[in-house]
């Protein structure tokens, strides 16, 4: 086919235009310059070739030879009086537009790119067809003036041509048809005369191609294609000329250039849109980061000053000191103490268990309150976040109350964490160890008096039963000694009880600040946990932004490709 370069570029440009429009649609960019005035339709406009000449000059045969299909009927008698306009359609349709113009639609592929106008003849008897021909000439890309080699001097064609304007002449060529009817020598003479006449009639010479439509049709119809006949027909030179016209047609190039420029403009607006969108997304991301920073700052604020939050612990410890004191007083009386000298004593364990339980309970109670306060803080903050997100990102966030459920678990976790931390902190205070030690010290001391008492009573028994010298005095003395030891035991029991209780309670009160300090890191972790849960509420917003960014990526790649392709097309043009 003629002008492959042109058609390849045009096809590429058409593809690019379709993709640029799709990308513009996707990015919301302006498509206007490409859609305006149906500029892209200009791309599809087929080339128009018009054939003029006398009846029987061989015009139809010329076209059949060129396009290799027997579309234009040929005849020794004028085939028709009408101007025939050959165009593409999916099936054969002949349509009489006026009594002298007929549209012939044919399912022949090359007609998509080339329309042909076959005229009946400059010397046709039918009036008015020249007016029709005149209508086509100005919009044509190439005009073939066909002369029969048998007699190229027919006045009607030469008259018609000399009436044409410079623009028409510019796109005209002469065809000396039926060249096979003449010897080469004759042809050379005829061509010389034609050039002279041409100069005379229109003031310049035009390219002249001596061809034989008959041989060209034969060459194409032979199987395999006959190269020698083809060369003999003179068509190769003519085809080359037509190809050059198609490829170098400045009007066509101009259309391609306009479409390319329009596509470039749309692409620029796509770039603007992508850039604007990227900037907006970056801004939104910054906005979201700021929100997250606010949340972080709130978290920091809430994590600080743990000790002040646990001032209530002071009371718990004081209370616990008092209740332990009661318990110890009750369990460290004379009888209990006496029993504890012989049977294992569980008092420290009881005291510590009681302590752990009440401290844990108190911390959990306090933590519950704290968690509620923290969640309320988050809710208040959320109330400020919602309208800002709505305004900036046009995303409607749920009410905090609807999200409150999210915090049920984290609240429980917070309380539990603090309870366990409290338990561990009490264990770390080592109250049990200290108490155990003091109790066993006490027992050791008290044991001495009890043993002494028992020994003396035993001695009294032995001395009494053996009636030793000075009877009964030694026995009585031993009894008295035993009694004294017993009295000392009782006194010591109370004295050491007081000492143990006092030191235990003092130790407890002293440890209180160490205790609250120990809770600090767990409290901070718990607060962080809650706030992580809170910040997670913004995840949908984050996802929204990330999705939009991901969506933007292929657009950017497409933009790049289209930009490069347009650059290449520009170079081809
Ligand atoms: N020998 C010869 N005859 C031709 C050639 N081209 C056309 N003819 C004959 O000339 C007559 C008119 O041809 P046609 O193409 O219909 O001419 P039109 O009236 O100008 O369209 C037909 O009988 C053709 O067979 C050719 O190249 N060589
Ligand atoms: Mg014809």
Coordinates of C-alpha atoms in Angstrom, one line a residue, residues 1-557:
X1 CA 0.0 0.0 0.0
X2 CA 1.1 3.6 -0.6
X3 CA 2.6 5.7 2.1
X4 CA 3.3 3.0 4.7
X5 CA 5.4 5.5 6.8
X6 CA 2.5 7.9 7.0
X7 CA 0.0 5.3 7.9
X8 CA 2.3 3.7 10.5
X9 CA 2.7 7.1 12.2
X10 CA -1.0 7.9 11.9
X11 CA -1.9 4.5 13.4
X12 CA 0.6 5.2 16.3
X13 CA -0.8 8.6 16.8
X14 CA -4.4 7.3 16.8
X15 CA -3.4 4.7 19.4
X16 CA -1.8 7.4 21.5
X17 CA -4.8 9.7 21.3
X18 CA -7.1 6.9 22.5
X19 CA -4.9 6.2 25.4
X20 CA -4.3 9.9 26.2
X21 CA -8.1 10.4 26.3
X22 CA -8.6 7.4 28.5
X23 CA -5.9 8.6 30.9
X24 CA -7.4 12.1 30.9
X25 CA -10.8 10.5 31.7
X26 CA -9.2 8.5 34.5
X27 CA -7.3 11.5 36.0
X28 CA -10.1 14.0 35.5
X29 CA -7.9 16.1 33.2
X30 CA -9.3 18.3 30.5
X31 CA -9.8 16.5 27.2
X32 CA -11.0 19.6 25.4
X33 CA -8.2 20.3 22.8
X34 CA -8.4 16.7 21.6
X35 CA -12.2 16.6 21.4
X36 CA -12.6 20.1 20.1
X37 CA -13.6 20.4 16.4
X38 CA -13.4 16.7 16.1
X39 CA -9.7 17.1 15.6
X40 CA -9.1 13.4 15.8
X41 CA -11.6 12.8 13.0
X42 CA -9.1 14.6 10.8
X43 CA -6.9 11.6 11.4
X44 CA -9.3 9.2 9.9
X45 CA -10.0 11.3 6.8
X46 CA -9.1 9.0 3.8
X47 CA -6.9 10.3 1.0
X48 CA -9.0 11.4 -1.9
X49 CA -7.8 10.6 -5.5
X50 CA -9.7 12.1 -8.4
X51 CA -9.3 10.8 -11.9
X52 CA -10.2 13.1 -14.9
X53 CA -9.9 12.6 -18.6
X54 CA -11.9 11.8 -21.7
X55 CA -14.3 9.0 -22.0
X56 CA -12.4 5.8 -22.7
X57 CA -9.0 7.3 -21.8
X58 CA -8.5 4.4 -19.5
X59 CA -9.3 6.1 -16.2
X60 CA -11.1 3.2 -14.6
X61 CA -8.4 0.8 -15.8
X62 CA -5.8 3.0 -14.3
X63 CA -7.5 2.8 -10.8
X64 CA -8.0 -0.9 -11.1
X65 CA -4.4 -1.4 -11.9
X66 CA -3.4 0.7 -9.0
X67 CA -5.6 -0.9 -6.4
X68 CA -5.4 -4.3 -7.8
X69 CA -9.1 -4.9 -7.5
X70 CA -11.6 -4.7 -10.2
X71 CA -13.7 -2.1 -8.5
X72 CA -14.1 0.5 -11.2
X73 CA -15.9 -1.0 -14.1
X74 CA -14.2 -0.5 -17.4
X75 CA -15.8 -0.5 -20.8
X76 CA -15.2 0.6 -24.4
X77 CA -18.5 2.4 -24.0
X78 CA -18.8 4.9 -21.3
X79 CA -19.7 2.7 -18.3
X80 CA -21.7 5.3 -16.6
X81 CA -22.6 9.0 -16.9
X82 CA -22.2 9.5 -13.3
X83 CA -19.3 10.6 -11.1
X84 CA -18.5 7.6 -8.9
X85 CA -17.3 8.1 -5.4
X86 CA -15.8 4.9 -4.1
X87 CA -15.8 4.5 -0.3
X88 CA -15.4 1.9 2.3
X89 CA -18.4 0.0 3.8
X90 CA -18.8 -3.5 5.2
X91 CA -20.9 -4.5 2.3
X92 CA -21.6 -3.4 -1.3
X93 CA -24.0 -0.5 -1.4
X94 CA -24.6 1.7 -4.5
X95 CA -26.3 4.9 -3.6
X96 CA -27.5 7.5 -6.1
X97 CA -26.8 10.8 -4.4
X98 CA -27.9 12.9 -7.4
X99 CA -28.6 11.8 -11.0
X100 CA -24.9 12.5 -11.7
X101 CA -23.2 11.5 -8.5
X102 CA -23.2 8.0 -7.1
X103 CA -21.6 6.7 -3.9
X104 CA -20.3 3.2 -4.2
X105 CA -19.5 1.5 -1.0
X106 CA -17.2 -1.5 -1.2
X107 CA -15.8 -3.8 1.5
X108 CA -12.3 -3.3 0.2
X109 CA -9.7 -2.4 3.0
X110 CA -7.7 0.2 1.1
X111 CA -10.9 2.2 0.7
X112 CA -10.6 2.9 4.4
X113 CA -7.6 5.0 3.7
X114 CA -8.2 6.0 0.1
X115 CA -11.3 7.3 -1.5
X116 CA -11.5 7.3 -5.2
X117 CA -13.5 9.6 -7.5
X118 CA -13.9 8.1 -11.0
X119 CA -15.4 10.6 -13.5
X120 CA -17.2 9.7 -16.7
X121 CA -15.2 11.9 -19.0
X122 CA -14.3 15.5 -19.7
X123 CA -16.1 15.0 -23.0
X124 CA -19.1 13.3 -21.5
X125 CA -22.4 14.1 -23.0
X126 CA -24.0 14.5 -19.7
X127 CA -24.1 18.1 -18.5
X128 CA -23.3 19.1 -15.0
X129 CA -20.8 16.4 -14.1
X130 CA -17.9 18.9 -14.3
X131 CA -19.6 20.9 -11.6
X132 CA -19.5 17.7 -9.4
X133 CA -15.9 17.1 -10.4
X134 CA -15.1 20.7 -9.4
X135 CA -16.5 20.0 -6.0
X136 CA -14.1 17.1 -5.4
X137 CA -11.0 18.7 -6.8
X138 CA -10.3 21.2 -4.0
X139 CA -10.5 18.5 -1.3
X140 CA -8.6 15.9 -3.2
X141 CA -5.0 14.9 -2.4
X142 CA -4.0 13.9 -5.9
X143 CA -5.6 14.5 -9.3
X144 CA -4.8 12.2 -12.2
X145 CA -5.3 13.7 -15.6
X146 CA -5.5 10.7 -17.9
X147 CA -4.8 10.8 -21.6
X148 CA -5.0 7.8 -23.9
X149 CA -1.7 7.1 -25.7
X150 CA -3.7 6.7 -28.9
X151 CA -4.7 10.3 -28.9
X152 CA -3.6 12.5 -26.0
X153 CA -4.6 15.7 -27.7
X154 CA -8.4 15.7 -26.9
X155 CA -9.3 19.4 -26.4
X156 CA -11.9 18.8 -23.6
X157 CA -9.3 17.6 -21.1
X158 CA -6.8 20.3 -21.9
X159 CA -9.5 22.9 -21.7
X160 CA -10.6 21.6 -18.4
X161 CA -7.1 21.5 -16.9
X162 CA -6.3 25.0 -18.1
X163 CA -9.2 26.3 -16.1
X164 CA -7.9 24.9 -12.8
X165 CA -6.3 27.1 -10.2
X166 CA -2.7 26.9 -9.1
X167 CA -3.7 24.8 -6.0
X168 CA -5.3 22.2 -8.2
X169 CA -2.4 22.1 -10.6
X170 CA -0.1 21.7 -7.6
X171 CA -1.6 18.3 -6.8
X172 CA -2.0 17.2 -10.4
X173 CA -0.1 14.6 -12.5
X174 CA -0.5 13.5 -16.1
X175 CA -1.0 9.9 -16.9
X176 CA -0.4 8.6 -20.4
X177 CA -2.6 5.5 -20.4
X178 CA -2.7 2.6 -22.7
X179 CA 1.0 3.0 -23.3
X180 CA 1.2 -0.6 -24.5
X181 CA -0.5 0.5 -27.7
X182 CA 2.6 2.6 -28.6
X183 CA 6.3 1.9 -29.4
X184 CA 8.8 3.4 -26.9
X185 CA 10.1 5.7 -29.6
X186 CA 6.6 7.1 -30.3
X187 CA 6.0 7.5 -26.5
X188 CA 9.1 9.6 -26.1
X189 CA 7.9 11.9 -28.9
X190 CA 4.4 12.1 -27.5
X191 CA 5.8 12.8 -24.0
X192 CA 7.9 15.7 -25.4
X193 CA 4.9 17.2 -27.1
X194 CA 2.7 16.8 -24.0
X195 CA 5.3 18.7 -22.0
X196 CA 5.3 21.5 -24.5
X197 CA 1.6 21.7 -24.6
X198 CA 1.5 21.6 -20.8
X199 CA 3.8 24.6 -20.6
X200 CA 1.7 26.4 -23.1
X201 CA -1.6 25.8 -21.4
X202 CA -0.8 26.1 -17.8
X203 CA 2.6 27.7 -17.8
X204 CA 4.6 24.9 -16.2
X205 CA 5.2 21.2 -16.7
X206 CA 3.7 18.4 -14.6
X207 CA 5.1 14.9 -13.9
X208 CA 3.9 12.6 -16.6
X209 CA 3.7 8.8 -16.2
X210 CA 3.3 6.6 -19.2
X211 CA 1.5 3.5 -18.0
X212 CA -0.5 0.6 -19.2
X213 CA -3.5 -0.2 -16.9
X214 CA -4.1 -3.3 -18.9
X215 CA -0.6 -4.8 -18.2
X216 CA -0.8 -3.7 -14.6
X217 CA -4.0 -5.6 -14.1
X218 CA -2.6 -8.6 -15.9
X219 CA 0.5 -8.6 -13.8
X220 CA -1.6 -8.5 -10.6
X221 CA -4.0 -11.2 -11.8
X222 CA -1.2 -13.6 -12.7
X223 CA -0.2 -16.1 -10.2
X224 CA 2.5 -15.8 -9.1
X225 CA 2.5 -12.0 -9.5
X226 CA 4.4 -11.1 -12.7
X227 CA 7.2 -8.8 -12.0
X228 CA 8.2 -8.3 -15.6
X229 CA 4.7 -7.3 -16.7
X230 CA 4.5 -5.0 -13.7
X231 CA 7.7 -3.3 -14.7
X232 CA 6.5 -3.1 -18.3
X233 CA 3.3 -1.5 -17.2
X234 CA 5.2 1.6 -15.9
X235 CA 3.3 1.4 -12.6
X236 CA 6.3 1.1 -10.2
X237 CA 7.3 4.7 -10.9
X238 CA 3.7 5.9 -10.5
X239 CA 3.3 4.0 -7.3
X240 CA 6.5 5.5 -5.9
X241 CA 5.2 8.9 -6.8
X242 CA 1.9 8.3 -5.1
X243 CA 3.6 6.9 -2.0
X244 CA 5.7 10.1 -1.8
X245 CA 2.6 12.2 -2.1
X246 CA 0.9 10.3 0.7
X247 CA 4.0 10.4 2.9
X248 CA 4.9 14.0 2.3
X249 CA 1.4 15.5 2.1
X250 CA 1.9 18.7 4.1
X251 CA -1.8 19.0 4.8
X252 CA -1.9 15.5 6.3
X253 CA 1.3 16.1 8.2
X254 CA -0.3 19.3 9.5
X255 CA -3.3 17.4 10.7
X256 CA -1.0 14.9 12.4
X257 CA 0.9 17.8 13.9
X258 CA -2.2 19.4 15.2
X259 CA -3.5 16.2 16.7
X260 CA 0.0 15.6 18.2
X261 CA 0.0 19.1 19.7
X262 CA -3.5 18.6 21.1
X263 CA -2.5 15.3 22.6
X264 CA 0.5 17.0 24.1
X265 CA -1.7 19.6 25.7
X266 CA -4.1 17.0 27.1
X267 CA -1.0 15.2 28.4
X268 CA 0.2 18.3 30.1
X269 CA -3.1 18.8 31.8
X270 CA -3.0 15.1 32.8
X271 CA 0.5 15.8 34.3
X272 CA -1.0 18.8 36.1
X273 CA -3.7 16.7 37.5
X274 CA -1.4 13.9 38.6
X275 CA 0.9 16.5 40.2
X276 CA -1.9 18.2 41.9
X277 CA -3.2 14.9 43.1
X278 CA 0.2 13.8 44.3
X279 CA 0.6 17.1 46.1
X280 CA -2.8 16.8 47.7
X281 CA -2.0 13.2 48.8
X282 CA 1.3 14.3 50.3
X283 CA -0.5 17.1 52.0
X284 CA -3.2 14.7 53.3
X285 CA -0.4 12.4 54.5
X286 CA 1.2 15.3 56.3
X287 CA -2.2 16.2 57.8
X288 CA -2.6 12.6 59.0
X289 CA 1.0 12.6 60.4
X290 CA 0.1 15.7 62.3
X291 CA -3.0 14.0 63.7
X292 CA -0.9 11.0 64.8
X293 CA 1.6 13.4 66.4
X294 CA -1.2 14.9 68.3
X295 CA -2.2 11.5 69.5
X296 CA 1.4 10.7 70.5
X297 CA 1.6 14.0 72.4
X298 CA -1.6 13.1 74.2
X299 CA -0.2 9.7 75.0
X300 CA 3.0 11.2 76.4
X301 CA 1.0 13.6 78.5
X302 CA -1.2 10.8 79.9
X303 CA 1.8 8.6 80.6
X304 CA 3.6 11.2 82.6
X305 CA 3.1 11.6 86.4
X306 CA 2.1 8.1 87.1
X307 CA 3.1 8.5 90.8
X308 CA 0.6 11.3 91.1
X309 CA -2.1 9.1 89.7
X310 CA -1.4 6.5 92.4
X311 CA -1.6 8.9 95.3
X312 CA -4.5 6.8 96.4
X313 CA -2.0 4.0 97.0
X314 CA -0.8 5.8 100.0
X315 CA -4.1 5.3 101.6
X316 CA -4.2 1.7 100.5
X317 CA -0.9 1.1 102.1
X318 CA -1.8 2.9 105.3
X319 CA -5.1 1.0 105.5
X320 CA -3.3 -2.2 104.7
X321 CA -0.7 -1.4 107.4
X322 CA -3.6 -1.0 109.9
X323 CA -5.4 -4.2 108.9
X324 CA -2.1 -6.2 108.9
X325 CA -1.4 -4.8 112.3
X326 CA -4.8 -6.1 113.5
X327 CA -4.2 -9.5 112.0
X328 CA -0.7 -9.8 113.4
X329 CA -1.8 -8.7 116.8
X330 CA -4.5 -11.3 116.8
X331 CA -2.2 -14.0 115.6
X332 CA 0.8 -13.2 117.7
X333 CA -0.8 -13.5 121.1
X334 CA 0.7 -15.7 123.8
X335 CA -1.2 -18.9 122.8
X336 CA -0.7 -18.5 119.1
X337 CA 2.9 -17.7 119.6
X338 CA 3.4 -20.7 121.9
X339 CA 1.7 -22.9 119.3
X340 CA 3.9 -21.4 116.6
X341 CA 7.0 -22.6 118.5
X342 CA 5.9 -26.2 117.9
X343 CA 3.7 -26.1 114.8
X344 CA 4.6 -24.4 111.5
X345 CA 3.2 -20.9 111.4
X346 CA 1.4 -19.4 108.3
X347 CA 1.1 -15.9 109.5
X348 CA 3.6 -14.2 107.0
X349 CA 1.9 -16.0 104.2
X350 CA -1.6 -14.8 105.4
X351 CA -0.4 -11.2 105.9
X352 CA 1.3 -11.0 102.4
X353 CA -1.7 -12.7 100.7
X354 CA -4.0 -10.2 102.3
X355 CA -1.7 -7.4 101.3
X356 CA -1.3 -8.6 97.7
X357 CA -5.1 -9.0 97.3
X358 CA -6.0 -5.6 98.6
X359 CA -3.3 -3.8 96.8
X360 CA -4.2 -5.5 93.5
X361 CA -7.8 -4.7 94.0
X362 CA -7.1 -1.1 94.8
X363 CA -4.8 -0.7 91.7
X364 CA -7.4 -2.3 89.5
X365 CA -10.1 0.0 90.8
X366 CA -7.8 2.9 90.2
X367 CA -6.9 1.7 86.7
X368 CA -10.5 1.2 85.8
X369 CA -11.1 4.9 86.6
X370 CA -7.9 5.9 84.7
X371 CA -8.8 3.9 81.6
X372 CA -12.2 5.5 81.5
X373 CA -10.6 9.0 81.8
X374 CA -8.1 8.1 79.0
X375 CA -10.9 6.8 76.8
X376 CA -12.9 10.0 77.5
X377 CA -9.8 12.0 76.5
X378 CA -9.6 10.1 73.3
X379 CA -13.3 10.7 72.6
X380 CA -12.8 14.4 73.2
X381 CA -9.9 14.4 70.8
X382 CA -11.8 12.3 68.3
X383 CA -14.5 15.0 68.3
X384 CA -11.9 17.5 67.1
X385 CA -10.5 15.0 64.5
X386 CA -13.8 14.2 62.9
X387 CA -14.6 17.6 61.4
X388 CA -11.0 18.1 60.3
X389 CA -10.9 14.8 58.4
X390 CA -14.3 15.6 56.9
X391 CA -13.1 19.0 55.8
X392 CA -9.7 18.0 54.5
X393 CA -10.3 14.5 53.1
X394 CA -14.0 14.5 52.7
X395 CA -14.2 11.3 54.7
X396 CA -17.0 10.9 57.2
X397 CA -15.6 9.1 60.3
X398 CA -17.9 7.2 62.7
X399 CA -18.9 8.7 65.9
X400 CA -16.7 7.8 68.8
X401 CA -19.7 6.2 70.6
X402 CA -20.0 3.7 67.8
X403 CA -16.3 2.9 68.1
X404 CA -16.4 2.7 71.9
X405 CA -16.7 -1.0 71.7
X406 CA -13.2 -1.2 70.3
X407 CA -12.0 -0.1 73.7
X408 CA -13.8 -2.6 75.8
X409 CA -11.1 -5.1 75.3
X410 CA -8.2 -2.7 75.6
X411 CA -9.7 -1.3 78.8
X412 CA -9.9 -4.8 80.3
X413 CA -6.3 -5.5 79.2
X414 CA -5.2 -2.2 80.8
X415 CA -6.9 -3.1 84.2
X416 CA -5.5 -6.6 84.1
X417 CA -2.0 -5.5 83.2
X418 CA -2.0 -3.0 86.1
X419 CA -3.4 -5.6 88.5
X420 CA -0.7 -8.1 87.6
X421 CA 1.9 -5.4 87.8
X422 CA 0.7 -4.4 91.2
X423 CA 1.0 -8.0 92.4
X424 CA 4.5 -8.4 91.0
X425 CA 5.5 -5.0 92.6
X426 CA 4.3 -6.2 96.0
X427 CA 6.2 -9.4 95.6
X428 CA 9.3 -7.4 94.6
X429 CA 9.0 -5.4 97.9
X430 CA 10.1 -8.6 99.6
X431 CA 7.8 -8.0 102.6
X432 CA 7.3 -11.7 103.0
X433 CA 11.0 -12.5 103.3
X434 CA 11.6 -9.7 105.8
X435 CA 8.6 -10.8 107.9
X436 CA 9.6 -14.4 107.8
X437 CA 13.0 -13.5 109.1
X438 CA 11.8 -11.4 111.9
X439 CA 9.3 -14.0 112.9
X440 CA 11.8 -16.7 113.1
X441 CA 14.2 -14.4 115.1
X442 CA 11.4 -13.8 117.5
X443 CA 10.6 -17.5 117.8
X444 CA 14.2 -18.3 118.4
X445 CA 14.3 -15.8 121.2
X446 CA 11.1 -16.8 122.8
X447 CA 12.0 -20.5 122.5
X448 CA 14.9 -19.9 125.0
X449 CA 12.5 -18.8 127.7
X450 CA 10.1 -21.6 127.1
X451 CA 12.8 -24.2 127.1
X452 CA 14.3 -22.7 130.3
X453 CA 10.9 -22.8 131.9
X454 CA 10.4 -26.4 130.9
X455 CA 13.9 -27.4 132.1
X456 CA 13.3 -25.7 135.5
X457 CA 10.0 -27.4 135.9
X458 CA 11.6 -30.7 134.9
X459 CA 14.3 -30.1 137.5
X460 CA 11.7 -29.3 140.1
X461 CA 10.0 -32.6 139.4
X462 CA 13.2 -34.6 139.6
X463 CA 14.3 -32.8 142.8
X464 CA 10.9 -33.3 144.4
X465 CA 10.6 -37.0 143.6
X466 CA 14.1 -37.8 144.7
X467 CA 13.7 -35.8 147.8
X468 CA 17.2 -34.3 147.4
X469 CA 19.0 -32.6 150.3
X470 CA 17.3 -29.5 151.8
X471 CA 14.0 -31.0 150.5
X472 CA 11.7 -29.3 149.4
X473 CA 13.7 -26.1 148.8
X474 CA 15.6 -27.0 145.6
X475 CA 12.3 -28.2 144.0
X476 CA 10.5 -25.0 145.0
X477 CA 13.4 -22.9 143.7
X478 CA 13.2 -24.6 140.4
X479 CA 9.4 -24.1 140.2
X480 CA 9.9 -20.4 141.0
X481 CA 12.6 -20.2 138.3
X482 CA 10.3 -21.9 135.8
X483 CA 7.5 -19.5 136.7
X484 CA 9.9 -16.5 136.2
X485 CA 10.9 -17.9 132.9
X486 CA 7.3 -18.2 131.9
X487 CA 6.6 -14.6 132.9
X488 CA 9.6 -13.4 130.9
X489 CA 8.3 -15.4 128.0
X490 CA 4.9 -13.7 128.2
X491 CA 6.5 -10.2 128.5
X492 CA 8.8 -10.9 125.6
X493 CA 6.0 -12.2 123.5
X494 CA 4.3 -8.9 123.7
X495 CA 7.4 -6.8 123.3
X496 CA 8.6 -8.7 120.2
X497 CA 5.1 -8.7 118.8
X498 CA 5.1 -4.9 118.9
X499 CA 8.6 -4.7 117.4
X500 CA 7.8 -7.0 114.6
X501 CA 4.5 -5.2 113.8
X502 CA 6.1 -1.8 113.9
X503 CA 9.0 -2.8 111.7
X504 CA 6.7 -4.5 109.3
X505 CA 4.4 -1.5 109.0
X506 CA 7.3 0.9 108.7
X507 CA 8.8 -1.2 106.0
X508 CA 5.4 -1.3 104.2
X509 CA 5.1 2.5 104.3
X510 CA 8.7 3.0 103.3
X511 CA 8.2 0.8 100.2
X512 CA 5.2 2.7 99.0
X513 CA 7.1 5.0 96.7
X514 CA 9.2 2.1 95.3
X515 CA 5.9 0.4 94.7
X516 CA 4.3 3.2 92.7
X517 CA 7.6 3.7 90.8
X518 CA 7.5 0.0 89.8
X519 CA 4.0 0.5 88.4
X520 CA 5.3 3.3 86.2
X521 CA 6.5 1.4 83.2
X522 CA 3.5 -0.9 83.1
X523 CA 1.3 2.1 83.3
X524 CA 3.1 3.7 80.4
X525 CA 2.8 0.5 78.4
X526 CA -0.9 0.3 79.2
X527 CA -1.5 3.8 78.1
X528 CA 0.5 3.2 74.9
X529 CA -1.6 0.2 74.3
X530 CA -4.8 2.2 74.6
X531 CA -3.5 4.9 72.4
X532 CA -2.4 2.5 69.8
X533 CA -5.9 1.2 69.7
X534 CA -7.1 4.8 69.4
X535 CA -4.7 5.7 66.6
X536 CA -5.8 2.6 64.8
X537 CA -9.2 4.3 64.3
X538 CA -7.4 6.5 61.7
X539 CA -6.2 3.4 59.8
X540 CA -9.0 3.7 57.3
X541 CA -7.9 7.2 56.5
X542 CA -4.4 6.1 56.1
X543 CA -5.5 3.2 53.9
X544 CA -7.5 5.7 51.8
X545 CA -4.5 7.8 51.2
X546 CA -2.2 4.8 50.4
X547 CA -4.8 3.4 48.0
X548 CA -5.1 6.7 46.2
X549 CA -1.3 6.7 45.9
X550 CA -1.1 3.2 44.6
X551 CA -3.8 4.1 42.2
X552 CA -1.8 7.0 41.0
X553 CA 1.3 4.9 40.2
X554 CA 0.1 3.3 37.0
X555 CA -1.2 6.6 35.8
X556 CA 2.2 8.1 36.2
X557 CA 3.8 5.2 34.3

